[in-house]
Short mmCIF file of C-alpha atoms in Angstrom, two decimals:
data_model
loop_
_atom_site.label_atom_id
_atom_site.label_comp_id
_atom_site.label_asym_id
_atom_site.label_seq_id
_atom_site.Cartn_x
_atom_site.Cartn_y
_atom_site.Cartn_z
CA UNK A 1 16.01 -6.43 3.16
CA UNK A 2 12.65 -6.42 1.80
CA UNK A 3 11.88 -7.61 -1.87
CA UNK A 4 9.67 -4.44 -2.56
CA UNK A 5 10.62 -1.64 -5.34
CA UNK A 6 9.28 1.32 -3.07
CA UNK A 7 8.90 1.87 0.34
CA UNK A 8 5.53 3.97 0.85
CA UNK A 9 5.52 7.31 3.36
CA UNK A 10 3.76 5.76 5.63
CA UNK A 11 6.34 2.93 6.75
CA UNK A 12 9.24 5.26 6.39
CA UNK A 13 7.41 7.36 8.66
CA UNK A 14 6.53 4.15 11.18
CA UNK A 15 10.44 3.56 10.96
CA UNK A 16 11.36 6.80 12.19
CA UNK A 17 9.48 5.42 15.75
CA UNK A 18 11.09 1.52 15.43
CA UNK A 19 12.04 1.43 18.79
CA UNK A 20 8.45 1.83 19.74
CA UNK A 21 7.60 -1.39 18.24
CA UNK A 22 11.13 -3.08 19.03
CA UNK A 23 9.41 -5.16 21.84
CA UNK A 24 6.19 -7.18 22.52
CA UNK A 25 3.54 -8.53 20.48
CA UNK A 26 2.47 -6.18 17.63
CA UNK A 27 0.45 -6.26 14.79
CA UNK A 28 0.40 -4.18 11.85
CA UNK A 29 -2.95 -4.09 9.94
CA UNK A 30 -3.20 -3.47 5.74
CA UNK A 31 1.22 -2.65 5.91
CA UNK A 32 1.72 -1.64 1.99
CA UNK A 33 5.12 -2.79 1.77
CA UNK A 34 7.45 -5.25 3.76
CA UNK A 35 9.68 -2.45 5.57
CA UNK A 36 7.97 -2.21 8.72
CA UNK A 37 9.07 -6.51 8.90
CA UNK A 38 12.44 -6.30 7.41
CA UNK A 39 14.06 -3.35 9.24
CA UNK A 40 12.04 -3.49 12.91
CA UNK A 41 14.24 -6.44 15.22
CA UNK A 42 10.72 -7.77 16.75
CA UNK A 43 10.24 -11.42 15.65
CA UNK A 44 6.86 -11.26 17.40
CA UNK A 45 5.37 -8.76 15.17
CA UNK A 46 2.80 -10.18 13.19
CA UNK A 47 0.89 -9.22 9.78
CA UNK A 48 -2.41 -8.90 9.69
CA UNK A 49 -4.04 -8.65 5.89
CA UNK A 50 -7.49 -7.41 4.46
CA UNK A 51 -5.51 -7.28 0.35
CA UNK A 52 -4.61 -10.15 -1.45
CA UNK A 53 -1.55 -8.84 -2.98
CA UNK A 54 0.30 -7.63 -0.09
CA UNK A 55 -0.45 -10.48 2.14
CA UNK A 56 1.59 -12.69 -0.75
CA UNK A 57 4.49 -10.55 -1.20
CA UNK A 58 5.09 -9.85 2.65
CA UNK A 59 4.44 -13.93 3.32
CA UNK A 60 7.58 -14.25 0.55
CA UNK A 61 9.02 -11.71 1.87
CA UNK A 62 9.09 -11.14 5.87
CA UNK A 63 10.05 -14.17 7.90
CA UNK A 64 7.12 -13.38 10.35
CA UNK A 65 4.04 -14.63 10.38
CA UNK A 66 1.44 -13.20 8.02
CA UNK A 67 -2.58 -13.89 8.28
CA UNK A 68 -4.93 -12.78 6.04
CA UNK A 69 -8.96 -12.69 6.45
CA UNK A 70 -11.61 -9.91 6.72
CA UNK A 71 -11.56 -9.90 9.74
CA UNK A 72 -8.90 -11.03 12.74
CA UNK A 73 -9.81 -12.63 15.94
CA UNK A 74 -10.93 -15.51 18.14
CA UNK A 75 -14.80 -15.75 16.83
CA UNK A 76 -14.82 -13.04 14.33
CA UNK A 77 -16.58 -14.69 11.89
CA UNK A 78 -19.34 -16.16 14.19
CA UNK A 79 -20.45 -19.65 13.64
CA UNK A 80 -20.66 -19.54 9.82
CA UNK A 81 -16.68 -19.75 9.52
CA UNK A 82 -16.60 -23.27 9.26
CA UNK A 83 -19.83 -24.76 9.07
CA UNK A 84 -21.90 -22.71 6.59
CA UNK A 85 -19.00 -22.41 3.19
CA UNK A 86 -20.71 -21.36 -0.07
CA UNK A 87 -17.96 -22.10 -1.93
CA UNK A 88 -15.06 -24.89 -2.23
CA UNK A 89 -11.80 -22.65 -2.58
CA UNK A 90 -9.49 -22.93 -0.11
CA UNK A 91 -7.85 -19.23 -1.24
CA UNK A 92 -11.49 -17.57 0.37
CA UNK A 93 -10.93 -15.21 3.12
CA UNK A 94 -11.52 -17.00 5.90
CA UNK A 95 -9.87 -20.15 4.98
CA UNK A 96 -5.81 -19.47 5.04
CA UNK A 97 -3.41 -21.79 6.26
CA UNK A 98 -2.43 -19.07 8.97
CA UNK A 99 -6.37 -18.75 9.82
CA UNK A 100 -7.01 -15.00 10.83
CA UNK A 101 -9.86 -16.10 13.34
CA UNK A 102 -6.37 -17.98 15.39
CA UNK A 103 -5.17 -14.61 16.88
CA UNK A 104 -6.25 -14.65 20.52
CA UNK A 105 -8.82 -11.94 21.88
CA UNK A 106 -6.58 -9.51 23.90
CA UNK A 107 -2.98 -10.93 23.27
CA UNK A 108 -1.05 -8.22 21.65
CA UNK A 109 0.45 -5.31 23.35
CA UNK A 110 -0.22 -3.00 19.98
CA UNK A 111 -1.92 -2.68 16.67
CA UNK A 112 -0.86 -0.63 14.26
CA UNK A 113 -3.25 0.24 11.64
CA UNK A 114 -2.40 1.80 7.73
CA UNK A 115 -5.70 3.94 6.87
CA UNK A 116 -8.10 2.94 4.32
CA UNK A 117 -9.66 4.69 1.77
CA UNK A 118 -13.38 4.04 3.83
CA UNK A 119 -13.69 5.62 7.63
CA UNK A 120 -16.12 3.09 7.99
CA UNK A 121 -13.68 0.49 7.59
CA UNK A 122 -11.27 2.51 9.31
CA UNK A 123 -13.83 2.55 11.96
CA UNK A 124 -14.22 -1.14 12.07
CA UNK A 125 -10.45 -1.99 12.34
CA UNK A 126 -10.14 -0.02 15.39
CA UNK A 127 -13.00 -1.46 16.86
CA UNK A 128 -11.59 -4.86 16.03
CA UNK A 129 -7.72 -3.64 17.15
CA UNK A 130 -9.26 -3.53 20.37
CA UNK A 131 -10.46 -6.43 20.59
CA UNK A 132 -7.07 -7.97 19.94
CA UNK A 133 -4.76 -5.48 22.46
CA UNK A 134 -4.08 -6.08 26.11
CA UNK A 135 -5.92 -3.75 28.44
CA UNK A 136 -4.04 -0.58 27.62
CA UNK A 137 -2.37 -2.29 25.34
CA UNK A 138 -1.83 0.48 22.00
CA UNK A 139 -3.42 1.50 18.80
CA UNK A 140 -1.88 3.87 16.42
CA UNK A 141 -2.96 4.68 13.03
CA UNK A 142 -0.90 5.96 10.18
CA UNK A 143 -2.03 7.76 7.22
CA UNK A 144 -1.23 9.89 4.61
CA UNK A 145 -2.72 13.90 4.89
CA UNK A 146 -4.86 13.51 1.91
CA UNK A 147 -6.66 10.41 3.21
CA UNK A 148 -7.77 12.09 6.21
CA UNK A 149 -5.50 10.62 8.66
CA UNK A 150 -6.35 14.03 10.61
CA UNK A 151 -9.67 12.61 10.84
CA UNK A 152 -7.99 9.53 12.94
CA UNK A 153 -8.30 11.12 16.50
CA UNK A 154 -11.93 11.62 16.60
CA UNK A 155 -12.25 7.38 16.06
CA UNK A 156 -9.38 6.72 18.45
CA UNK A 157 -11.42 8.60 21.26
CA UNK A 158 -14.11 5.85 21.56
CA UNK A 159 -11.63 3.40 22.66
CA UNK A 160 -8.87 5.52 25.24
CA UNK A 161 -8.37 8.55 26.32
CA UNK A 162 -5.37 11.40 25.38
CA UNK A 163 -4.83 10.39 22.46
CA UNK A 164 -1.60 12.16 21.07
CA UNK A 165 0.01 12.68 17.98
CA UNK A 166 3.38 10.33 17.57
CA UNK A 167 4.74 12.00 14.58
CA UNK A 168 4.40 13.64 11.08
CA UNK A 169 6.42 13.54 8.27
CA UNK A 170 6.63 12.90 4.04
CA UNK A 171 2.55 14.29 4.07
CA UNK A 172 1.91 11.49 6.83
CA UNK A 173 0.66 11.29 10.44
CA UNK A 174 0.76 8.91 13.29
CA UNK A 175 -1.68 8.87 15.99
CA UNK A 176 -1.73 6.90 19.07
CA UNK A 177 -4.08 5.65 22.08
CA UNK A 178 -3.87 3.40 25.16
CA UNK A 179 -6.82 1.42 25.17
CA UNK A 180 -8.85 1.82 28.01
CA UNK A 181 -11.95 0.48 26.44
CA UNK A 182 -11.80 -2.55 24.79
CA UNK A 183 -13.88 -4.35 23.30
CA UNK A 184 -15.32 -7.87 25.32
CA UNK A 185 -16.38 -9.73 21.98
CA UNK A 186 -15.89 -8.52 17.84
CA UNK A 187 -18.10 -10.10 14.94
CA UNK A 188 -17.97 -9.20 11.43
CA UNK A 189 -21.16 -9.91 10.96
CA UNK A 190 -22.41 -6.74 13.29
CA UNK A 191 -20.85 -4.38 10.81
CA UNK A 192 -22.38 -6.03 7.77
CA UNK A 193 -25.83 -4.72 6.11
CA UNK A 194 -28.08 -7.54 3.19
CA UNK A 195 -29.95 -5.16 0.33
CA UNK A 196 -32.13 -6.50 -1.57
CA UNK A 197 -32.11 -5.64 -5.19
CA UNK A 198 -34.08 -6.54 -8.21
CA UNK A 199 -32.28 -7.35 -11.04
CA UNK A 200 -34.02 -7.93 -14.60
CA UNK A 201 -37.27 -8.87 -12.43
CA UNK A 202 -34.72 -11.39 -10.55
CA UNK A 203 -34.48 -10.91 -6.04
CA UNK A 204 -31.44 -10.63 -5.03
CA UNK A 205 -29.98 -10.77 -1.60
CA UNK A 206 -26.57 -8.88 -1.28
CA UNK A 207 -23.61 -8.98 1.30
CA UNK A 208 -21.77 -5.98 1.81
CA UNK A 209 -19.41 -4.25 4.39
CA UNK A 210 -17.26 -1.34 5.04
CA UNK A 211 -14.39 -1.06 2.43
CA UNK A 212 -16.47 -3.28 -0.17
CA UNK A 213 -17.21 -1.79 -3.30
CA UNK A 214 -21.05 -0.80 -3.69
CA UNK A 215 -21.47 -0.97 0.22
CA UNK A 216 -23.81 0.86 0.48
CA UNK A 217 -26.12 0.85 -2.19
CA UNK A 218 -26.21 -0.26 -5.82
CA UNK A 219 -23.19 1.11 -7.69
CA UNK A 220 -24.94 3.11 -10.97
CA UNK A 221 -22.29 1.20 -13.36
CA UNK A 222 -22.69 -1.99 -12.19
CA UNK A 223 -26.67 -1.39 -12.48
CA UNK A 224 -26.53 -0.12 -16.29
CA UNK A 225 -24.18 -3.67 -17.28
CA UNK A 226 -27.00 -5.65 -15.35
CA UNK A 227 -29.21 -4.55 -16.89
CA UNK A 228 -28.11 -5.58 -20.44
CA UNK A 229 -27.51 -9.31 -19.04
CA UNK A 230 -31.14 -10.67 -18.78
CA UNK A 231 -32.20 -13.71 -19.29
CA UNK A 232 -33.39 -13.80 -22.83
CA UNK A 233 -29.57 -12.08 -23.78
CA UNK A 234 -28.15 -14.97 -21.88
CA UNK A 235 -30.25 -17.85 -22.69
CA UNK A 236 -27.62 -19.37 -24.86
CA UNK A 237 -24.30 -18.73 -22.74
CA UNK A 238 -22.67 -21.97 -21.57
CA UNK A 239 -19.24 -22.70 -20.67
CA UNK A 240 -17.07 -20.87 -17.67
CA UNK A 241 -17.86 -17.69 -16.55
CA UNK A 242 -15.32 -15.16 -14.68
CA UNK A 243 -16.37 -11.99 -12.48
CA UNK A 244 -13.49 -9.96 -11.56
CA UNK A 245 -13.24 -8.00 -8.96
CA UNK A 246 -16.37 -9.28 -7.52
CA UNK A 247 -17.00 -7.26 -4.50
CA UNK A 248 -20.26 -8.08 -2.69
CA UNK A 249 -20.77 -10.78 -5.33
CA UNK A 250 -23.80 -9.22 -6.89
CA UNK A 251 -22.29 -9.63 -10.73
CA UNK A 252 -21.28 -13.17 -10.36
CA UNK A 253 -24.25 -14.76 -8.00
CA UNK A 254 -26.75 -13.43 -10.38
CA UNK A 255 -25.27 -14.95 -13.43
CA UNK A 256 -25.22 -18.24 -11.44
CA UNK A 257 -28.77 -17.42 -10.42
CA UNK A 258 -30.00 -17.14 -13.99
CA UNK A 259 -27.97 -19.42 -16.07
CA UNK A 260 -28.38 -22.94 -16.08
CA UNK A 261 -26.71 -23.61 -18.47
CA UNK A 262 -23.50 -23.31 -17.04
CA UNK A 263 -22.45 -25.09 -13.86
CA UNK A 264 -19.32 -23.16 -13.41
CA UNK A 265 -19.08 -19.39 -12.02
CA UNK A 266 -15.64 -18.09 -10.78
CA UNK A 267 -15.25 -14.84 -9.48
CA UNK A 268 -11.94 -13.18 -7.84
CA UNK A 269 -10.88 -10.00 -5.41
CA UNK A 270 -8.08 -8.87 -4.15
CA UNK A 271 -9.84 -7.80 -1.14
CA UNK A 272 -10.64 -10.35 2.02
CA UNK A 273 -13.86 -8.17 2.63
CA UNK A 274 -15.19 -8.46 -1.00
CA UNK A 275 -14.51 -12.20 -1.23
CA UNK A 276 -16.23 -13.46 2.55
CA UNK A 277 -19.23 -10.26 1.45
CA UNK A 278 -19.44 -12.97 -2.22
CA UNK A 279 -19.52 -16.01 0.25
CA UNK A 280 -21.77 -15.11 1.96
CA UNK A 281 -23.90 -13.34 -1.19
CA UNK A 282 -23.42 -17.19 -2.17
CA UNK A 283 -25.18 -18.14 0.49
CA UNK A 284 -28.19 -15.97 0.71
CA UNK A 285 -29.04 -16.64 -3.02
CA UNK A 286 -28.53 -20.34 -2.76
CA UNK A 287 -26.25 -20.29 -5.31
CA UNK A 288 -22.73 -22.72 -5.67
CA UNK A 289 -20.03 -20.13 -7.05
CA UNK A 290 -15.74 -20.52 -6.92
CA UNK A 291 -14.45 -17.51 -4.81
CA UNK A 292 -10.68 -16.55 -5.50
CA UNK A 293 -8.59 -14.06 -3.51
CA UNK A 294 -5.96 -13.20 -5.79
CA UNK A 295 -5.15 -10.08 -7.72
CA UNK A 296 -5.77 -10.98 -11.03
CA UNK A 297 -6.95 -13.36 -14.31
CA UNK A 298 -3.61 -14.86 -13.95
CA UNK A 299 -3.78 -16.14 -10.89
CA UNK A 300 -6.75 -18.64 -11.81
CA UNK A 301 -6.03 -21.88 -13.37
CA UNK A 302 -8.87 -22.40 -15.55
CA UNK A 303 -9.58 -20.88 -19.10
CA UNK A 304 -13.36 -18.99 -19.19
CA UNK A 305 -15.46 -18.53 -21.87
CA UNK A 306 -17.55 -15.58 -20.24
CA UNK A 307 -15.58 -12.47 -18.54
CA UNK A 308 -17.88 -10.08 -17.07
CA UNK A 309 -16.48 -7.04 -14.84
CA UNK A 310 -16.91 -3.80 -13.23
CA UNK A 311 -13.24 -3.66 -12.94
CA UNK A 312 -11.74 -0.83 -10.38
CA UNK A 313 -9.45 1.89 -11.44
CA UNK A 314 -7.96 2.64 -7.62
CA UNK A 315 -4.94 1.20 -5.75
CA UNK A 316 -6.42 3.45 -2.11
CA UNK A 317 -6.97 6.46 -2.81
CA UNK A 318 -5.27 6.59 -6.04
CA UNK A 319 -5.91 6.37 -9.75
CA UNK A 320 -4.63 3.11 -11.19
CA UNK A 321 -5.40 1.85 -14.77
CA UNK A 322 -3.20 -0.08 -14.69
CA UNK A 323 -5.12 -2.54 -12.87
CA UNK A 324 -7.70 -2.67 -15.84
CA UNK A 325 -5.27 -2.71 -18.57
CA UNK A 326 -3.72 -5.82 -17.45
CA UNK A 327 -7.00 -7.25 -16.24
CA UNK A 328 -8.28 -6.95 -19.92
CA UNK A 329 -4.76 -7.91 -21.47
CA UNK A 330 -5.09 -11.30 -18.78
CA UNK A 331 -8.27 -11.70 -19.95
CA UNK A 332 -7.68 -12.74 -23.66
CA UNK A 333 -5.14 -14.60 -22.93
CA UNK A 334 -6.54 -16.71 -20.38
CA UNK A 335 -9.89 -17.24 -22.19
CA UNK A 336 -10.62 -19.64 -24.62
CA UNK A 337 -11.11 -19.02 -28.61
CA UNK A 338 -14.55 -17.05 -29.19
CA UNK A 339 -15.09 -16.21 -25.21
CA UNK A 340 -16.36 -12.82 -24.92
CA UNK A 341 -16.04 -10.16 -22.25
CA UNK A 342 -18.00 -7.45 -21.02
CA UNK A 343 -17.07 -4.75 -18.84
CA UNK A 344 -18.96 -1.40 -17.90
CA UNK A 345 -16.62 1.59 -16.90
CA UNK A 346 -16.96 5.73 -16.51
CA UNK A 347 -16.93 7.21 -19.40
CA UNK A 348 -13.61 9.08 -19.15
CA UNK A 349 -11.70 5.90 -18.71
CA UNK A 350 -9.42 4.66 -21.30
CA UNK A 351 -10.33 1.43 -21.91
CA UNK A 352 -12.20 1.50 -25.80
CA UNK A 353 -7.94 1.96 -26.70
CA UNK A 354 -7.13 -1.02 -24.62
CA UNK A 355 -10.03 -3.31 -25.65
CA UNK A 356 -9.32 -1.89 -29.79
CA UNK A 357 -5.98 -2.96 -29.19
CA UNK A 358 -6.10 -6.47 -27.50
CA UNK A 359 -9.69 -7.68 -29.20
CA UNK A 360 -9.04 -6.14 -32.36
CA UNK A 361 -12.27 -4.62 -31.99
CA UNK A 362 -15.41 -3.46 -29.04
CA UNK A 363 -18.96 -2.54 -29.41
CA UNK A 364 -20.52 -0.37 -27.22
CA UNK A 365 -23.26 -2.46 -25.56
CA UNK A 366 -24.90 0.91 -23.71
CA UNK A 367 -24.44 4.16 -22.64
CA UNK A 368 -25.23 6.45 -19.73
CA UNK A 369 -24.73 9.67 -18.66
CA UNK A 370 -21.89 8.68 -16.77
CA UNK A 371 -21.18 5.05 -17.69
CA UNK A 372 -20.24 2.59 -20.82
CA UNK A 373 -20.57 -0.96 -21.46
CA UNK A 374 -18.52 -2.64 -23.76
CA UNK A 375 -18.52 -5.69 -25.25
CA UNK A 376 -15.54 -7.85 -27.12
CA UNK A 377 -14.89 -10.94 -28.10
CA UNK A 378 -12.23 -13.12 -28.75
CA UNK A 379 -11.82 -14.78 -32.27
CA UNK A 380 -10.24 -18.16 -32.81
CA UNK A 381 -6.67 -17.58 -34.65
CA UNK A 382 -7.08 -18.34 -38.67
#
């Protein structure tokens, strides 16, 4: 049985259809939970994994295979996979040990996808399901009511025809299509857009895609803690710096860009789209960072000496401080003595308690309308 506390809607309401998925080859994209493994008899259902943290608990979990990448495919990731790597982690998203570019084009007889947060991603992952299904091979999509899985039919249309409506239950749909249009070839880099920003008079070049944080344009936040980290504020910082939850990389690559004092720039995500948008962010700004997919401070082995973050406050579609909390907690504890963090956040959010509490002490570094940075640091024990 699976190794999970909760079960979420969405896979109870996939297991109310198991025998659908009780033979052939099936994939189920972004599964929240290990139930949809664990109670469906189908060894040849695979996992397919855009988040960090579920990827790891469903590989020690689920006896069946598990992949995890931003993308999944035969030649996804273009030529760059392998030849062009910014960084020299082998926990970046394209570089598992159960490689997500090894799935052959048109091999599986379903997809089943769990829906994001961002249509555009969701938009993407069918486009990419289809590369991966037989010709009328399936792809369903299962959602909760409040993330618009209502919404789903109008992006299944593009691929099939009649597409119908599997099932609804526990504030959840399931929608379903025979592919009929598939498509010949999928590359990650066709869904990707490079802004160029300048940052405290500094160009930079920035990754994104669908489902990455500041996609689109310049999150305000992130812009107001730039902005207090120029070069004359930083001309002193040495030692290890730490971005967390990195996203397109634009926090972390300009530090790296800017500081030469410091020859060592880590930055983590839990996400496989945030990490491969920093690699390649990396790239463009000719810059040597560490790239982590993990969920957390914990899960890197060095100590830092500079934490900087716009750290998230959503698991989906939900609120989740938690995620904070124990990122600034993680933080002091895996830093070393006199290491400093700063961290910009809305200004309804919690965290002056949190940072009071752990630091024994914040300043506020700057203010906005809708934004604070704070600043903290850590003092060596008397």
């Amino acid at each position: 049985m699976s190794t999970f506390n909760t079960t979420s809607n969405q896979s109870l309401l996939l297991l109310r259809s198991e025998d659908l998925f009780s033979q052939g080859k099936w994939a189920f994209i972004n599964p929240l939970d290990a139930a949809v493994f664990n109670n469906i008899d189908n060894p040849n259902i695979i996992g397919l994994h855009q988040y960090h943290h579920h990827f790891s608990e469903c590989e020690r979990a689920c006896s069946q295979a598990q992949y995890f990448g931003a993308a999944f495919g035969e030649g996804v990731f273009g030529e760059t996979a392998d030849d062009e790597k910014a960084t020299d982690q082998s926990t970046v998203a394209n570089s598992q040990a159960n490689k997500a570019d090894a799935i052959a084009k048109h091999s599986l007889d379903g997809v089943v996808i769990y829906m994001p947060k961002s249509k555009q991603q969701l938009a993407m992952l069918i486009n990419n399901a289809s590369y991966l299904v037989k010709p009328n091979g399936k792809v369903l999509i299962v959602g909760e009511n409040k993330a618009g899985i209502k919404s789903a039919p109008k992006l299944l249309d593009k691929i099939g025809e009649h597409v119908n409506k599997i099932d609804s239950a526990k504030h959840c749909g399931l929608f379903a299509v025979a592919v009929t249009n598939p498509l010949p070839s999928f590359t990650i880099a066709d869904y990707a857009q490079v802004h160029e920003y300048k940052i405290n008079q500094q160009s930079m070049h920035i990754y994104s895609l669908p489902g990455v944080f500041g996609h689109k344009q310049l999150d305000p936040g992130t812009d107001l803690l730039l902005q207090q980290l120029t070069p004359e504020s930083l001309a002193k910082t040495r030692g290890h710096i730490y971005d967390f939850a990195c996203g397109t990389g634009i926090i972390g690559c300009y530090l790296a860009k800017i500081i030469t004092k410091t020859k060592r720039v880590t930055m983590s995500d839990i996400s496989a789209l945030a990490t491969y948008c920093s690699e390649q962010t990396a790239r463009l700004n000719e810059v040597e960072v560490n790239i982590i997919a993990c969920s957390g401070v914990a899960q890197c082995d060095p100590k830092f000496d500079v934490i900087v973050s716009n750290p998230p406050f959503h698991e989906g579609i939900q609120q989740d401080y938690s995620i904070t909390d124990n990122f600034i907690k993680q933080a002091y504890s895996r830093s070393h003595p006199h290491a400093s963090i700063t961290i910009v956040a809305n200004r309804f959010l919690p965290y002056p308690g949190i940072l009071d509490a752990v630091y024994k002490g914040f300043t506020e570094v700057a203010v906005s309308n809708k934004f604070r940075v704070y600043g903290a640091k850590k003092f060596a024990k008397s």
